PDB file of C-alpha atoms in Angstrom:
ATOM      1  CA  LEU A  93     -51.407  16.543 -34.156  1.00  0.00           C
ATOM      2  CA  HIS A  94     -51.591  19.322 -31.589  1.00  0.00           C
ATOM      3  CA  ASP A  95     -54.210  17.374 -29.633  1.00  0.00           C
ATOM      4  CA  ALA A  96     -51.796  14.437 -29.391  1.00  0.00           C
ATOM      5  CA  LEU A  97     -49.108  16.484 -27.657  1.00  0.00           C
ATOM      6  CA  PRO A  98     -49.688  17.353 -23.987  1.00  0.00           C
ATOM      7  CA  ILE A  99     -49.546  21.138 -23.627  1.00  0.00           C
ATOM      8  CA  SER A 100     -50.256  21.546 -19.973  1.00  0.00           C
ATOM      9  CA  GLY A 101     -47.444  20.302 -17.799  1.00  0.00           C
ATOM     10  CA  SER A 102     -45.077  19.844 -20.763  1.00  0.00           C
ATOM     11  CA  HIS A 103     -42.372  21.934 -19.086  1.00  0.00           C
ATOM     12  CA  SER A 104     -42.460  19.803 -15.980  1.00  0.00           C
ATOM     13  CA  GLN A 105     -42.082  16.631 -18.082  1.00  0.00           C
ATOM     14  CA  PHE A 106     -39.033  17.793 -20.048  1.00  0.00           C
ATOM     15  CA  ALA A 107     -37.308  20.163 -17.610  1.00  0.00           C
ATOM     16  CA  ALA A 108     -35.503  17.482 -15.631  1.00  0.00           C
ATOM     17  CA  PRO A 109     -33.807  15.751 -18.596  1.00  0.00           C
ATOM     18  CA  CYS A 110     -32.786  19.052 -20.202  1.00  0.00           C
ATOM     19  CA  GLY A 111     -31.490  20.361 -16.907  1.00  0.00           C
ATOM     20  CA  GLY A 112     -29.447  17.191 -16.421  1.00  0.00           C
ATOM     21  CA  ILE A 113     -27.886  17.554 -19.864  1.00  0.00           C
ATOM     22  CA  LEU A 114     -27.047  21.187 -19.197  1.00  0.00           C
ATOM     23  CA  ARG A 115     -25.448  20.267 -15.889  1.00  0.00           C
ATOM     24  CA  LEU A 116     -23.368  17.563 -17.607  1.00  0.00           C
ATOM     25  CA  ARG A 117     -22.238  20.028 -20.271  1.00  0.00           C
ATOM     26  CA  ALA A 118     -21.312  22.588 -17.633  1.00  0.00           C
ATOM     27  CA  ARG A 119     -19.384  19.953 -15.713  1.00  0.00           C
ATOM     28  CA  ALA A 120     -17.542  18.908 -18.891  1.00  0.00           C
ATOM     29  CA  ARG A 121     -16.590  22.530 -19.596  1.00  0.00           C
ATOM     30  CA  SER A 122     -15.349  22.960 -16.045  1.00  0.00           C
ATOM     31  CA  THR A 123     -12.953  20.007 -16.455  1.00  0.00           C
ATOM     32  CA  GLU A 124     -11.598  21.023 -19.847  1.00  0.00           C
ATOM     33  CA  GLY A 125      -7.848  21.575 -19.699  1.00  0.00           C
ATOM     34  CA  VAL A 126      -7.512  19.915 -16.286  1.00  0.00           C
ATOM     35  CA  HIS A 127      -4.195  18.001 -16.184  1.00  0.00           C
ATOM     36  CA  MET A 128      -4.020  14.930 -13.959  1.00  0.00           C
ATOM     37  CA  ALA A 129      -1.046  15.030 -11.621  1.00  0.00           C
ATOM     38  CA  MET A 130       1.555  12.392 -12.393  1.00  0.00           C
ATOM     39  CA  ASN A 131       1.643   9.453 -10.009  1.00  0.00           C
ATOM     40  CA  GLU A 132       4.486  10.050  -7.546  1.00  0.00           C
ATOM     41  CA  ASN A 133       5.709   6.438  -7.565  1.00  0.00           C
ATOM     42  CA  VAL A 134       5.909   6.425 -11.350  1.00  0.00           C
ATOM     43  CA  ALA A 135       7.726   9.766 -11.380  1.00  0.00           C
ATOM     44  CA  LYS A 136      10.274   8.588  -8.810  1.00  0.00           C
ATOM     45  CA  VAL A 137      11.061   5.316 -10.556  1.00  0.00           C
ATOM     46  CA  LEU A 138      11.550   7.138 -13.877  1.00  0.00           C
ATOM     47  CA  GLU A 139      13.752   9.674 -12.142  1.00  0.00           C
ATOM     48  CA  GLU A 140      15.904   6.802 -10.859  1.00  0.00           C
ATOM     49  CA  GLN A 141      15.962   5.253 -14.327  1.00  0.00           C
ATOM     50  CA  ILE A 142      17.368   8.476 -15.760  1.00  0.00           C
ATOM     51  CA  ASN A 143      20.283   8.011 -13.376  1.00  0.00           C
ATOM     52  CA  LYS A 144      20.746   4.389 -14.462  1.00  0.00           C
ATOM     53  CA  GLU A 145      20.760   5.366 -18.139  1.00  0.00           C
ATOM     54  CA  LEU A 146      23.442   7.978 -17.494  1.00  0.00           C
ATOM     55  CA  TYR A 147      25.454   5.435 -15.508  1.00  0.00           C
ATOM     56  CA  SER A 148      25.191   3.122 -18.523  1.00  0.00           C
ATOM     57  CA  ALA A 149      26.714   5.896 -20.637  1.00  0.00           C
ATOM     58  CA  TYR A 150      29.586   6.230 -18.154  1.00  0.00           C
ATOM     59  CA  LEU A 151      30.106   2.474 -18.133  1.00  0.00           C
ATOM     60  CA  TYR A 152      30.147   2.122 -21.905  1.00  0.00           C
ATOM     61  CA  LEU A 153      32.606   4.988 -22.145  1.00  0.00           C
ATOM     62  CA  THR A 154      35.061   2.880 -20.126  1.00  0.00           C
ATOM     63  CA  PHE A 155      34.479   0.036 -22.603  1.00  0.00           C
ATOM     64  CA  ALA A 156      35.272   2.393 -25.488  1.00  0.00           C
ATOM     65  CA  ASP A 157      38.421   3.572 -23.700  1.00  0.00           C
ATOM     66  CA  TYR A 158      39.576  -0.026 -23.203  1.00  0.00           C
ATOM     67  CA  TYR A 159      39.212  -0.860 -26.891  1.00  0.00           C
ATOM     68  CA  GLU A 160      40.730   2.461 -27.961  1.00  0.00           C
ATOM     69  CA  ASP A 161      43.793   1.581 -25.900  1.00  0.00           C
ATOM     70  CA  ARG A 162      43.886  -1.847 -27.566  1.00  0.00           C
ATOM     71  CA  GLY A 163      43.831  -0.267 -31.016  1.00  0.00           C
ATOM     72  CA  LEU A 164      40.399  -1.724 -31.789  1.00  0.00           C
ATOM     73  CA  LYS A 165      38.756   1.442 -33.000  1.00  0.00           C
ATOM     74  CA  GLY A 166      35.733  -0.362 -34.404  1.00  0.00           C
ATOM     75  CA  PHE A 167      34.822  -1.800 -31.011  1.00  0.00           C
ATOM     76  CA  ALA A 168      35.497   1.636 -29.516  1.00  0.00           C
ATOM     77  CA  ASN A 169      33.145   3.189 -32.071  1.00  0.00           C
ATOM     78  CA  TRP A 170      30.389   0.721 -31.200  1.00  0.00           C
ATOM     79  CA  TYR A 171      30.509   1.670 -27.537  1.00  0.00           C
ATOM     80  CA  GLU A 172      30.876   5.379 -28.188  1.00  0.00           C
ATOM     81  CA  ILE A 173      27.563   5.151 -30.037  1.00  0.00           C
ATOM     82  CA  GLN A 174      26.143   3.165 -27.124  1.00  0.00           C
ATOM     83  CA  VAL A 175      27.124   6.079 -24.877  1.00  0.00           C
ATOM     84  CA  LYS A 176      25.167   8.515 -27.042  1.00  0.00           C
ATOM     85  CA  GLU A 177      22.128   6.225 -27.130  1.00  0.00           C
ATOM     86  CA  GLU A 178      22.071   5.862 -23.343  1.00  0.00           C
ATOM     87  CA  VAL A 179      22.181   9.649 -22.989  1.00  0.00           C
ATOM     88  CA  ASP A 180      19.332   9.843 -25.506  1.00  0.00           C
ATOM     89  CA  HIS A 181      17.297   7.454 -23.357  1.00  0.00           C
ATOM     90  CA  ALA A 182      17.920   9.553 -20.255  1.00  0.00           C
ATOM     91  CA  MET A 183      16.974  12.739 -22.077  1.00  0.00           C
ATOM     92  CA  ALA A 184      13.794  11.150 -23.435  1.00  0.00           C
ATOM     93  CA  MET A 185      12.695  10.144 -19.930  1.00  0.00           C
ATOM     94  CA  ARG A 186      13.592  13.577 -18.622  1.00  0.00           C
ATOM     95  CA  ARG A 187      11.489  15.183 -21.351  1.00  0.00           C
ATOM     96  CA  TYR A 188       8.597  12.863 -20.542  1.00  0.00           C
ATOM     97  CA  LEU A 189       8.684  13.915 -16.886  1.00  0.00           C
ATOM     98  CA  LEU A 190       8.944  17.616 -17.733  1.00  0.00           C
ATOM     99  CA  ASP A 191       6.058  17.344 -20.195  1.00  0.00           C
ATOM    100  CA  ASN A 192       3.996  15.855 -17.376  1.00  0.00           C
ATOM    101  CA  ASP A 193       4.741  18.715 -14.962  1.00  0.00           C
ATOM    102  CA  TYR A 194       7.375  16.875 -12.940  1.00  0.00           C
ATOM    103  CA  LYS A 195      10.859  18.349 -12.547  1.00  0.00           C
ATOM    104  CA  PRO A 196      13.349  15.488 -12.077  1.00  0.00           C
ATOM    105  CA  THR A 197      16.248  15.659  -9.658  1.00  0.00           C
ATOM    106  CA  MET A 198      19.630  14.796 -11.171  1.00  0.00           C
ATOM    107  CA  LEU A 199      20.995  12.155  -8.811  1.00  0.00           C
ATOM    108  CA  ALA A 200      24.713  11.449  -8.374  1.00  0.00           C
ATOM    109  CA  ILE A 201      26.096   9.022 -10.970  1.00  0.00           C
ATOM    110  CA  GLU A 202      28.062   6.064  -9.664  1.00  0.00           C
ATOM    111  CA  GLN A 203      31.651   5.729 -10.860  1.00  0.00           C
ATOM    112  CA  PRO A 204      32.260   2.612 -13.007  1.00  0.00           C
ATOM    113  CA  SER A 205      34.890   0.375 -11.442  1.00  0.00           C
ATOM    114  CA  MET A 206      35.257  -2.555 -13.860  1.00  0.00           C
ATOM    115  CA  ARG A 207      38.691  -3.772 -14.926  1.00  0.00           C
ATOM    116  CA  PHE A 208      39.194  -5.910 -18.018  1.00  0.00           C
ATOM    117  CA  LYS A 209      41.746  -8.676 -18.600  1.00  0.00           C
ATOM    118  CA  ASN A 210      40.946  -9.476 -22.216  1.00  0.00           C
ATOM    119  CA  ASP A 211      38.863  -8.368 -25.195  1.00  0.00           C
ATOM    120  CA  LEU A 212      35.924 -10.599 -24.253  1.00  0.00           C
ATOM    121  CA  ASP A 213      35.502  -9.135 -20.760  1.00  0.00           C
ATOM    122  CA  PRO A 214      33.797  -5.858 -21.784  1.00  0.00           C
ATOM    123  CA  LEU A 215      31.398  -7.718 -24.094  1.00  0.00           C
ATOM    124  CA  GLU A 216      30.314 -10.143 -21.385  1.00  0.00           C
ATOM    125  CA  ALA A 217      30.004  -7.250 -18.928  1.00  0.00           C
ATOM    126  CA  GLY A 218      27.905  -5.414 -21.516  1.00  0.00           C
ATOM    127  CA  LEU A 219      25.502  -8.346 -21.868  1.00  0.00           C
ATOM    128  CA  ALA A 220      25.148  -8.683 -18.100  1.00  0.00           C
ATOM    129  CA  HIS A 221      24.514  -4.954 -17.824  1.00  0.00           C
ATOM    130  CA  GLU A 222      21.831  -4.960 -20.523  1.00  0.00           C
ATOM    131  CA  GLU A 223      20.070  -7.818 -18.736  1.00  0.00           C
ATOM    132  CA  TYR A 224      20.201  -5.724 -15.555  1.00  0.00           C
ATOM    133  CA  VAL A 225      18.777  -2.678 -17.360  1.00  0.00           C
ATOM    134  CA  THR A 226      15.980  -4.854 -18.721  1.00  0.00           C
ATOM    135  CA  SER A 227      15.029  -5.778 -15.165  1.00  0.00           C
ATOM    136  CA  LEU A 228      14.986  -2.059 -14.267  1.00  0.00           C
ATOM    137  CA  ILE A 229      12.711  -1.204 -17.201  1.00  0.00           C
ATOM    138  CA  HIS A 230      10.393  -4.063 -16.260  1.00  0.00           C
ATOM    139  CA  HIS A 231      10.234  -2.676 -12.730  1.00  0.00           C
ATOM    140  CA  CYS A 232       9.277   0.747 -14.103  1.00  0.00           C
ATOM    141  CA  TYR A 233       6.576  -0.956 -16.147  1.00  0.00           C
ATOM    142  CA  GLU A 234       5.232  -2.795 -13.106  1.00  0.00           C
ATOM    143  CA  VAL A 235       5.040   0.426 -11.083  1.00  0.00           C
ATOM    144  CA  ALA A 236       3.217   2.211 -13.914  1.00  0.00           C
ATOM    145  CA  HIS A 237       0.829  -0.732 -14.274  1.00  0.00           C
ATOM    146  CA  GLU A 238       0.026  -0.707 -10.556  1.00  0.00           C
ATOM    147  CA  ALA A 239      -0.692   3.026 -10.803  1.00  0.00           C
ATOM    148  CA  HIS A 240      -2.898   2.519 -13.898  1.00  0.00           C
ATOM    149  CA  ASP A 241      -0.714   5.092 -15.654  1.00  0.00           C
ATOM    150  CA  ILE A 242      -1.590   4.316 -19.266  1.00  0.00           C
ATOM    151  CA  ARG A 243       0.499   7.170 -20.657  1.00  0.00           C
ATOM    152  CA  ALA A 244       3.635   5.946 -18.877  1.00  0.00           C
ATOM    153  CA  LEU A 245       2.977   2.383 -20.021  1.00  0.00           C
ATOM    154  CA  ARG A 246       2.808   3.527 -23.637  1.00  0.00           C
ATOM    155  CA  MET A 247       6.091   5.394 -23.208  1.00  0.00           C
ATOM    156  CA  LEU A 248       7.752   2.387 -21.560  1.00  0.00           C
ATOM    157  CA  ASP A 249       6.627   0.067 -24.365  1.00  0.00           C
ATOM    158  CA  PHE A 250       9.404   1.632 -26.444  1.00  0.00           C
ATOM    159  CA  PHE A 251      12.040   0.811 -23.830  1.00  0.00           C
ATOM    160  CA  VAL A 252      10.801  -2.764 -23.368  1.00  0.00           C
ATOM    161  CA  LYS A 253      11.230  -3.337 -27.108  1.00  0.00           C
ATOM    162  CA  GLU A 254      14.549  -1.487 -27.112  1.00  0.00           C
ATOM    163  CA  GLN A 255      15.947  -3.719 -24.374  1.00  0.00           C
ATOM    164  CA  GLY A 256      15.114  -6.829 -26.349  1.00  0.00           C
ATOM    165  CA  GLU A 257      17.226  -5.451 -29.197  1.00  0.00           C
ATOM    166  CA  GLU A 258      20.038  -4.359 -26.851  1.00  0.00           C
ATOM    167  CA  GLU A 259      20.304  -7.816 -25.293  1.00  0.00           C
ATOM    168  CA  ALA A 260      20.281  -9.493 -28.707  1.00  0.00           C
ATOM    169  CA  ASN A 261      23.102  -7.233 -29.949  1.00  0.00           C
ATOM    170  CA  ALA A 262      25.186  -7.760 -26.813  1.00  0.00           C
ATOM    171  CA  ARG A 263      24.702 -11.542 -26.970  1.00  0.00           C
ATOM    172  CA  ASP A 264      25.667 -11.557 -30.645  1.00  0.00           C
ATOM    173  CA  MET A 265      28.887  -9.672 -29.908  1.00  0.00           C
ATOM    174  CA  VAL A 266      29.855 -12.170 -27.205  1.00  0.00           C
ATOM    175  CA  THR A 267      29.184 -15.096 -29.529  1.00  0.00           C
ATOM    176  CA  LYS A 268      31.193 -13.611 -32.403  1.00  0.00           C
ATOM    177  CA  MET A 269      34.142 -12.807 -30.153  1.00  0.00           C
ATOM    178  CA  LYS A 270      34.197 -16.389 -28.845  1.00  0.00           C
ATOM    179  CA  LEU A 271      34.051 -17.767 -32.384  1.00  0.00           C
ATOM    180  CA  PHE A 272      36.450 -15.425 -34.189  1.00  0.00           C
ATOM    181  CA  GLY A 273      38.199 -13.183 -31.655  1.00  0.00           C
ATOM    182  CA  SER A 274      41.129 -15.479 -30.971  1.00  0.00           C
ATOM    183  CA  ASP A 275      42.218 -15.268 -34.623  1.00  0.00           C
ATOM    184  CA  PRO A 276      43.912 -11.993 -35.702  1.00  0.00           C
ATOM    185  CA  LYS A 277      42.110 -11.974 -39.048  1.00  0.00           C
ATOM    186  CA  GLY A 278      38.778 -12.736 -37.372  1.00  0.00           C
ATOM    187  CA  LEU A 279      39.302  -9.979 -34.807  1.00  0.00           C
ATOM    188  CA  TYR A 280      40.234  -7.545 -37.587  1.00  0.00           C
ATOM    189  CA  ASP A 281      37.047  -8.357 -39.491  1.00  0.00           C
ATOM    190  CA  LEU A 282      34.912  -7.882 -36.382  1.00  0.00           C
ATOM    191  CA  ASP A 283      36.575  -4.557 -35.704  1.00  0.00           C
ATOM    192  CA  ARG A 284      35.799  -3.385 -39.243  1.00  0.00           C
ATOM    193  CA  GLU A 285      32.185  -4.505 -38.855  1.00  0.00           C
ATOM    194  CA  TYR A 286      31.730  -2.449 -35.702  1.00  0.00           C
ATOM    195  CA  GLN A 287      33.519   0.517 -37.244  1.00  0.00           C
ATOM    196  CA  ALA A 288      30.672   0.755 -39.762  1.00  0.00           C
ATOM    197  CA  ARG A 289      28.055   1.433 -37.094  1.00  0.00           C
ATOM    198  CA  VAL A 290      26.520   4.910 -37.452  1.00  0.00           C
ATOM    199  CA  TYR A 291      24.800   6.928 -34.734  1.00  0.00           C
ATOM    200  CA  THR A 292      21.199   7.999 -35.297  1.00  0.00           C
ATOM    201  CA  GLN A 293      19.965  10.563 -32.814  1.00  0.00           C
ATOM    202  CA  MET A 294      16.726   9.819 -31.003  1.00  0.00           C
ATOM    203  CA  THR A 295      14.538  12.880 -31.570  1.00  0.00           C
ATOM    204  CA  ALA A 296      11.351  11.869 -29.737  1.00  0.00           C
ATOM    205  CA  LEU A 297       9.658   8.926 -28.106  1.00  0.00           C
ATOM    206  CA  PRO A 298       7.247   7.191 -30.513  1.00  0.00           C
ATOM    207  CA  LEU A 299       4.188   7.667 -28.286  1.00  0.00           C
TER     208      LEU A 299
END
C-alpha cells in the first residue's frame, strides 16, 4: 500500500488544493456579519409610502368624522379601525427601514380636502383611494424588483395581498350601500354590521 502512494513530491501535489480551501474559508470568515447596504431607490420609495399610509389614516379619520356627525357610529367605527391599520402599515415600513440601517425622514402629511354630500360619497372615495394605494404598492414592488432586493420583495408581498383585501372590502361596502342604504332599516342594519368590527393590532410583518 505504501508503494502505491507517491511519497516524494506529495506536498507539491496537494498543497494547491488545500491552500485554496484555506483561502476560501478565510474569505468566508472575513465576510461574516457583513450587512449589505439597502438600495437607495428602494429605501426612498418606502419612505414615501410611509407618508402615503399616514395620509390614508388622516383621510379615513375625516370619513369617520362624517359618519359620526351623521349618527352612524358603526360606519364611524369601521373607519376609525381603518385609521389604526394605516398607522400600523406605516410603522411596519418604518421598522423595516430601521432594521435595515436606514433612518427614514418623516415627510409632511397632506391635508385631506374631501367634502361629502351623502352617505355613499365616503365609501366611493374609499374605494378609489384603495385602488390608488394599490398602484403605489405595486410601484414599490417594481422598484424593489429592479434592484433585486429579495428581502424588500418578501416584505412587500404582505402589502400586495393586503391591498387585494382592502379593495374587496371597500367595493363590498359601496355595493351594500347602493343596495340597502336608501332604506332606513337597511342603513340601520349596515351600521350595526360595521359596529361589530374589532381592531387587531399588527405586531410584526410576516416575513
